[in-house]
Amino acid sequence: MANVLAVFGATGKQGGSVVNYVLNDPELSKKFKIRAITRDVNSEKSKKLKEHVEVVQGDVADRASLETALTGVHTVFILTTPSLGPNGTGIEYNNAKRIADAAVAKNVEYLIFSTLPSIKALSGDKIRAAVSPFDEKAEAEKYMRGLPIKSAFFAAGLFMSNFEEQPFLTPRQTPDGTAVLSLHVPATTKLPLIDAVRDSGKFVGSILAEPEKYQGKTFCAATAMYTFEDVVSIMSKVTGKTVIYKQVSEEEFKKNMQWEPEMFAQFYSFINDPGYFGPDTEKLVAWAAENARGKLHTFEEYLRAYPIQFL
């Protein structure tokens, strides 16, 4: 009889990738029966999910609904979303903690948490504006590691889709036809890029296939490291247009930002030094890529599948 795999965030990029990977993997599709846990079971995305998997209601702010949703579950993939803004501090941590506590209470055997590195710790407490989305996940991971439940962790790199979904990362066209990508960090800054929709499941799939092997480990998940020089070169190759990188001052970068300028400025400074996953970023990404369950998509393959539209 198949074990129940509960997936939080099944209607989004990471959780959806886990669902699709398991459904289409000959081994894991027999090993697990998927239960998607979502706050709104009647949303359009939830209705589509119901065509393939069980969908149940669960509110991350409601412990009782979580325990009901986790009844009979063997393994749970936990994804929580950031709560930004002045009143957001602590919300994501408490939501993650509430899910984990409910999992323990319902005797779930294995927990996989979508975590992120602690910017506060890795920067020596120098970078604070960007800590909320990353450090709340890092604190939740620390809490989960102390619970009486087996666990492993998935830490996604930068989404390849960010270059279109976040306007400051989308090259802007100039009158001469050149497209320019501008940030305040050097062109040599290294980015761990992941095709979140098509590849997140390949990392989590490794844990699901060999849970004992990866117990306690963290997959710092990305296809590879790309500099901004690499990024614009690949964009040029795929689009047939000239794309260049221009380093600007931090003040100019923040001036052009419409949302959370300080947070993003400090975040990309952190990526430049000490690195997205810290000083060992390249080694950690290489290990995760080697242990992923399936071929990962390159940035060039991503852009050919999802053509970018410059601003």
CSV table of C-alpha atoms in Angstrom, one decimal:
chain,number,residue,atom,x,y,z
A,1,MET,CA,0.0,0.0,0.0
A,2,ALA,CA,1.3,3.4,-1.0
A,3,ASN,CA,2.4,5.9,1.8
A,4,VAL,CA,0.7,9.3,1.9
A,5,LEU,CA,2.9,12.2,0.9
A,6,ALA,CA,1.4,15.5,2.0
A,7,VAL,CA,2.5,18.5,0.0
A,8,PHE,CA,2.1,22.1,1.1
A,9,GLY,CA,2.3,24.7,-1.7
A,10,ALA,CA,1.2,22.2,-4.3
A,11,THR,CA,-0.4,25.0,-6.4
A,12,GLY,CA,2.9,26.9,-6.6
A,13,LYS,CA,6.3,26.4,-8.3
A,14,GLN,CA,8.2,24.2,-5.8
A,15,GLY,CA,5.3,22.2,-4.4
A,16,GLY,CA,3.8,21.8,-7.9
A,17,SER,CA,7.2,20.5,-9.1
A,18,VAL,CA,7.2,17.9,-6.3
A,19,VAL,CA,3.7,16.7,-7.2
A,20,ASN,CA,4.5,16.5,-10.9
A,21,TYR,CA,7.8,14.7,-10.4
A,22,VAL,CA,6.3,12.1,-8.1
A,23,LEU,CA,3.3,11.5,-10.3
A,24,ASN,CA,5.6,10.9,-13.3
A,25,ASP,CA,8.3,8.9,-11.7
A,26,PRO,CA,7.8,5.1,-12.1
A,27,GLU,CA,9.1,4.3,-8.7
A,28,LEU,CA,7.9,7.1,-6.6
A,29,SER,CA,4.4,7.1,-8.1
A,30,LYS,CA,4.0,3.6,-6.7
A,31,LYS,CA,5.6,4.4,-3.4
A,32,PHE,CA,3.5,7.5,-2.6
A,33,LYS,CA,-0.1,8.7,-2.8
A,34,ILE,CA,-0.1,12.5,-2.9
A,35,ARG,CA,-2.3,14.6,-0.7
A,36,ALA,CA,-2.1,18.3,-1.6
A,37,ILE,CA,-2.9,20.6,1.4
A,38,THR,CA,-4.2,24.0,0.5
A,39,ARG,CA,-6.2,26.8,2.2
A,40,ASP,CA,-8.7,27.1,-0.6
A,41,VAL,CA,-9.8,23.8,-2.1
A,42,ASN,CA,-12.1,25.5,-4.5
A,43,SER,CA,-9.5,27.7,-6.3
A,44,GLU,CA,-9.0,27.1,-10.0
A,45,LYS,CA,-5.5,25.7,-9.3
A,46,SER,CA,-6.9,23.4,-6.6
A,47,LYS,CA,-9.6,22.2,-9.0
A,48,LYS,CA,-7.0,21.2,-11.6
A,49,LEU,CA,-5.0,19.4,-8.9
A,50,LYS,CA,-8.1,17.4,-8.0
A,51,GLU,CA,-7.9,15.7,-11.4
A,52,HIS,CA,-4.7,14.0,-10.4
A,53,VAL,CA,-4.3,13.9,-6.6
A,54,GLU,CA,-6.2,14.2,-3.3
A,55,VAL,CA,-6.8,17.8,-2.2
A,56,VAL,CA,-7.7,18.6,1.4
A,57,GLN,CA,-8.1,21.9,3.3
A,58,GLY,CA,-5.5,23.0,5.7
A,59,ASP,CA,-4.8,26.5,7.0
A,60,VAL,CA,-1.2,27.2,8.2
A,61,ALA,CA,-2.6,29.5,10.9
A,62,ASP,CA,-5.0,26.9,12.2
A,63,ARG,CA,-3.4,24.0,14.2
A,64,ALA,CA,-6.6,21.9,14.3
A,65,SER,CA,-7.1,22.0,10.5
A,66,LEU,CA,-3.4,21.0,10.0
A,67,GLU,CA,-3.7,18.0,12.3
A,68,THR,CA,-6.8,16.9,10.4
A,69,ALA,CA,-5.0,17.3,7.0
A,70,LEU,CA,-2.0,15.4,8.3
A,71,THR,CA,-3.9,12.4,9.6
A,72,GLY,CA,-2.5,9.2,8.1
A,73,VAL,CA,0.5,11.0,6.4
A,74,HIS,CA,3.8,9.3,6.2
A,75,THR,CA,6.0,12.1,4.7
A,76,VAL,CA,5.3,15.8,4.4
A,77,PHE,CA,6.9,18.4,2.2
A,78,ILE,CA,6.5,21.8,3.9
A,79,LEU,CA,6.6,25.1,2.0
A,80,THR,CA,5.8,28.4,3.7
A,81,THR,CA,5.5,31.8,2.1
A,82,PRO,CA,7.2,35.0,3.4
A,83,SER,CA,5.2,37.7,5.1
A,84,LEU,CA,6.9,40.9,4.2
A,85,GLY,CA,6.3,44.4,5.5
A,86,PRO,CA,6.5,46.0,9.0
A,87,ASN,CA,4.0,43.6,10.6
A,88,GLY,CA,5.3,40.4,8.9
A,89,THR,CA,8.1,39.5,11.3
A,90,GLY,CA,7.6,36.1,12.9
A,91,ILE,CA,4.6,35.0,10.8
A,92,GLU,CA,6.4,32.6,8.5
A,93,TYR,CA,8.4,31.1,11.3
A,94,ASN,CA,5.3,30.5,13.4
A,95,ASN,CA,3.4,29.0,10.4
A,96,ALA,CA,6.3,26.6,9.7
A,97,LYS,CA,6.6,25.7,13.4
A,98,ARG,CA,2.8,25.1,13.5
A,99,ILE,CA,3.0,22.7,10.6
A,100,ALA,CA,5.9,20.8,12.0
A,101,ASP,CA,4.4,20.5,15.4
A,102,ALA,CA,1.2,19.2,13.9
A,103,ALA,CA,3.2,16.6,11.9
A,104,VAL,CA,4.9,15.4,15.1
A,105,ALA,CA,1.5,15.2,16.9
A,106,LYS,CA,0.1,13.1,14.0
A,107,ASN,CA,3.1,10.7,14.0
A,108,VAL,CA,4.3,11.7,10.5
A,109,GLU,CA,7.5,9.8,10.0
A,110,TYR,CA,9.5,12.1,7.7
A,111,LEU,CA,9.6,15.9,7.1
A,112,ILE,CA,11.1,17.7,4.1
A,113,PHE,CA,11.2,21.5,4.6
A,114,SER,CA,11.8,24.2,1.9
A,115,THR,CA,14.4,26.2,3.8
A,116,LEU,CA,16.9,29.0,3.0
A,117,PRO,CA,20.3,30.0,4.4
A,118,SER,CA,20.6,32.4,7.3
A,119,ILE,CA,21.8,35.7,5.8
A,120,LYS,CA,22.1,37.1,9.3
A,121,ALA,CA,24.5,34.3,10.4
A,122,LEU,CA,26.5,34.1,7.2
A,123,SER,CA,27.1,37.8,7.0
A,124,GLY,CA,28.2,38.0,10.6
A,125,ASP,CA,25.1,40.0,11.4
A,126,LYS,CA,26.2,42.8,9.0
A,127,ILE,CA,23.2,42.4,6.7
A,128,ARG,CA,19.8,42.8,8.4
A,129,ALA,CA,17.4,44.4,6.0
A,130,ALA,CA,17.2,41.2,3.9
A,131,VAL,CA,17.0,38.7,6.7
A,132,SER,CA,13.3,38.2,7.1
A,133,PRO,CA,12.4,35.9,4.3
A,134,PHE,CA,15.6,33.9,4.6
A,135,ASP,CA,16.2,33.9,8.3
A,136,GLU,CA,12.7,33.0,9.3
A,137,LYS,CA,13.1,29.8,7.2
A,138,ALA,CA,16.5,29.2,8.7
A,139,GLU,CA,15.2,29.6,12.2
A,140,ALA,CA,12.3,27.2,11.4
A,141,GLU,CA,14.8,24.7,10.0
A,142,LYS,CA,16.8,24.9,13.3
A,143,TYR,CA,13.6,24.2,15.2
A,144,MET,CA,12.6,21.3,13.1
A,145,ARG,CA,16.0,19.7,13.4
A,146,GLY,CA,15.3,19.4,17.2
A,147,LEU,CA,12.0,17.6,16.8
A,148,PRO,CA,11.5,13.9,17.2
A,149,ILE,CA,11.0,13.3,13.5
A,150,LYS,CA,13.3,12.4,10.6
A,151,SER,CA,14.0,15.3,8.3
A,152,ALA,CA,15.8,16.6,5.3
A,153,PHE,CA,15.9,20.0,3.7
A,154,PHE,CA,15.6,21.6,0.2
A,155,ALA,CA,17.0,25.1,-0.2
A,156,ALA,CA,16.3,26.6,-3.6
A,157,GLY,CA,18.7,28.9,-5.4
A,158,LEU,CA,17.5,31.9,-7.4
A,159,PHE,CA,14.6,31.1,-9.7
A,160,MET,CA,15.5,31.4,-13.4
A,161,SER,CA,12.0,32.9,-13.8
A,162,ASN,CA,13.0,35.9,-11.6
A,163,PHE,CA,14.6,37.5,-14.7
A,164,GLU,CA,11.1,38.1,-16.0
A,165,GLU,CA,9.0,38.1,-12.8
A,166,GLN,CA,11.1,40.7,-11.0
A,167,PRO,CA,11.3,43.8,-13.2
A,168,PHE,CA,14.7,45.0,-11.8
A,169,LEU,CA,16.2,41.8,-13.2
A,170,THR,CA,14.7,42.1,-16.6
A,171,PRO,CA,17.0,43.9,-19.1
A,172,ARG,CA,15.7,47.2,-20.4
A,173,GLN,CA,15.9,48.1,-24.0
A,174,THR,CA,17.7,51.3,-25.0
A,175,PRO,CA,17.1,53.4,-28.2
A,176,ASP,CA,20.0,51.8,-30.0
A,177,GLY,CA,18.4,48.3,-29.5
A,178,THR,CA,20.8,47.1,-26.8
A,179,ALA,CA,19.2,45.6,-23.7
A,180,VAL,CA,20.8,46.5,-20.4
A,181,LEU,CA,20.7,44.6,-17.1
A,182,SER,CA,21.8,46.9,-14.2
A,183,LEU,CA,22.6,46.1,-10.6
A,184,HIS,CA,25.1,47.5,-8.1
A,185,VAL,CA,27.2,44.4,-7.7
A,186,PRO,CA,30.1,43.3,-10.0
A,187,ALA,CA,29.4,41.4,-13.2
A,188,THR,CA,31.3,38.5,-11.7
A,189,THR,CA,28.8,38.0,-9.0
A,190,LYS,CA,27.8,34.3,-9.0
A,191,LEU,CA,24.2,33.2,-8.9
A,192,PRO,CA,22.9,29.7,-8.2
A,193,LEU,CA,20.1,29.4,-10.7
A,194,ILE,CA,17.3,26.8,-10.7
A,195,ASP,CA,14.4,26.1,-13.0
A,196,ALA,CA,12.0,25.9,-10.0
A,197,VAL,CA,9.0,24.5,-11.8
A,198,ARG,CA,10.7,21.7,-13.7
A,199,ASP,CA,13.6,20.8,-11.4
A,200,SER,CA,12.6,21.3,-7.7
A,201,GLY,CA,11.0,17.9,-7.7
A,202,LYS,CA,14.3,16.3,-8.9
A,203,PHE,CA,16.0,17.3,-5.7
A,204,VAL,CA,13.1,16.5,-3.4
A,205,GLY,CA,12.7,13.3,-5.4
A,206,SER,CA,16.2,12.1,-4.3
A,207,ILE,CA,15.2,12.5,-0.7
A,208,LEU,CA,11.9,10.7,-1.2
A,209,ALA,CA,13.7,7.8,-3.0
A,210,GLU,CA,16.4,7.4,-0.4
A,211,PRO,CA,15.2,9.1,2.8
A,212,GLU,CA,17.7,7.4,5.1
A,213,LYS,CA,20.7,8.4,2.9
A,214,TYR,CA,19.7,12.1,2.9
A,215,GLN,CA,18.4,12.3,6.5
A,216,GLY,CA,19.6,15.6,8.0
A,217,LYS,CA,21.1,16.8,4.8
A,218,THR,CA,20.3,20.0,2.9
A,219,PHE,CA,20.1,20.2,-0.9
A,220,CYS,CA,21.4,23.7,-1.9
A,221,ALA,CA,19.5,23.4,-5.1
A,222,ALA,CA,20.6,24.9,-8.4
A,223,THR,CA,21.6,23.6,-11.8
A,224,ALA,CA,24.9,25.5,-11.6
A,225,MET,CA,26.6,28.8,-10.8
A,226,TYR,CA,26.2,31.7,-13.3
A,227,THR,CA,27.8,35.1,-13.2
A,228,PHE,CA,25.8,38.1,-14.5
A,229,GLU,CA,28.3,38.0,-17.4
A,230,ASP,CA,27.1,34.5,-18.2
A,231,VAL,CA,23.5,35.5,-17.8
A,232,VAL,CA,23.6,38.4,-20.4
A,233,SER,CA,25.8,36.3,-22.7
A,234,ILE,CA,23.2,33.5,-22.7
A,235,MET,CA,20.3,36.0,-23.1
A,236,SER,CA,22.1,37.4,-26.1
A,237,LYS,CA,22.7,34.0,-27.6
A,238,VAL,CA,19.0,32.9,-27.2
A,239,THR,CA,17.3,36.2,-28.2
A,240,GLY,CA,19.7,37.2,-31.0
A,241,LYS,CA,19.8,40.7,-29.4
A,242,THR,CA,22.7,42.4,-27.7
A,243,VAL,CA,22.3,42.2,-23.9
A,244,ILE,CA,24.9,43.8,-21.6
A,245,TYR,CA,25.5,44.1,-17.9
A,246,LYS,CA,26.1,47.5,-16.3
A,247,GLN,CA,27.2,47.9,-12.7
A,248,VAL,CA,25.6,51.0,-11.2
A,249,SER,CA,26.0,52.6,-7.8
A,250,GLU,CA,23.9,51.2,-4.9
A,251,GLU,CA,22.1,54.6,-4.7
A,252,GLU,CA,21.1,54.4,-8.4
A,253,PHE,CA,20.0,50.8,-8.0
A,254,LYS,CA,17.7,51.6,-5.0
A,255,LYS,CA,16.4,54.7,-6.8
A,256,ASN,CA,15.1,52.6,-9.6
A,257,MET,CA,13.4,50.1,-7.2
A,258,GLN,CA,9.7,50.4,-6.6
A,259,TRP,CA,9.5,47.9,-3.8
A,260,GLU,CA,11.8,47.0,-0.9
A,261,PRO,CA,14.9,48.8,-2.3
A,262,GLU,CA,17.0,48.3,0.8
A,263,MET,CA,16.2,44.7,1.2
A,264,PHE,CA,17.1,43.8,-2.4
A,265,ALA,CA,20.2,46.0,-2.4
A,266,GLN,CA,21.5,44.2,0.7
A,267,PHE,CA,20.4,40.8,-0.6
A,268,TYR,CA,22.4,41.1,-3.8
A,269,SER,CA,25.4,42.4,-1.9
A,270,PHE,CA,25.2,39.3,0.2
A,271,ILE,CA,25.0,37.1,-2.9
A,272,ASN,CA,28.2,38.8,-4.1
A,273,ASP,CA,30.0,38.2,-0.8
A,274,PRO,CA,29.9,35.8,1.0
A,275,GLY,CA,27.6,34.0,-1.5
A,276,TYR,CA,24.0,32.9,-1.7
A,277,PHE,CA,24.7,29.8,0.4
A,278,GLY,CA,27.8,31.3,2.1
A,279,PRO,CA,31.5,30.9,1.3
A,280,ASP,CA,31.0,27.2,0.2
A,281,THR,CA,28.2,28.0,-2.2
A,282,GLU,CA,29.9,26.4,-5.3
A,283,LYS,CA,30.7,23.2,-3.5
A,284,LEU,CA,27.3,22.9,-2.0
A,285,VAL,CA,25.5,23.5,-5.3
A,286,ALA,CA,27.8,21.0,-7.1
A,287,TRP,CA,26.9,18.3,-4.5
A,288,ALA,CA,23.2,19.0,-4.8
A,289,ALA,CA,23.3,18.9,-8.6
A,290,GLU,CA,25.3,15.6,-8.5
A,291,ASN,CA,22.7,14.0,-6.2
A,292,ALA,CA,19.6,15.3,-8.0
A,293,ARG,CA,17.3,12.6,-9.4
A,294,GLY,CA,17.4,13.5,-13.1
A,295,LYS,CA,19.0,15.9,-15.6
A,296,LEU,CA,18.7,19.5,-14.6
A,297,HIS,CA,17.7,22.3,-17.0
A,298,THR,CA,20.4,24.9,-17.9
A,299,PHE,CA,19.6,28.6,-18.1
A,300,GLU,CA,19.9,28.4,-21.9
A,301,GLU,CA,17.3,25.6,-22.0
A,302,TYR,CA,15.1,27.6,-19.7
A,303,LEU,CA,15.2,30.7,-21.9
A,304,ARG,CA,14.4,28.6,-25.0
A,305,ALA,CA,11.4,27.1,-23.3
A,306,TYR,CA,10.2,30.4,-21.8
A,307,PRO,CA,11.3,33.3,-24.1
A,308,ILE,CA,12.1,36.4,-22.1
A,309,GLN,CA,10.4,39.8,-23.0
A,310,PHE,CA,12.7,42.8,-22.3
A,311,LEU,CA,11.3,46.0,-20.8
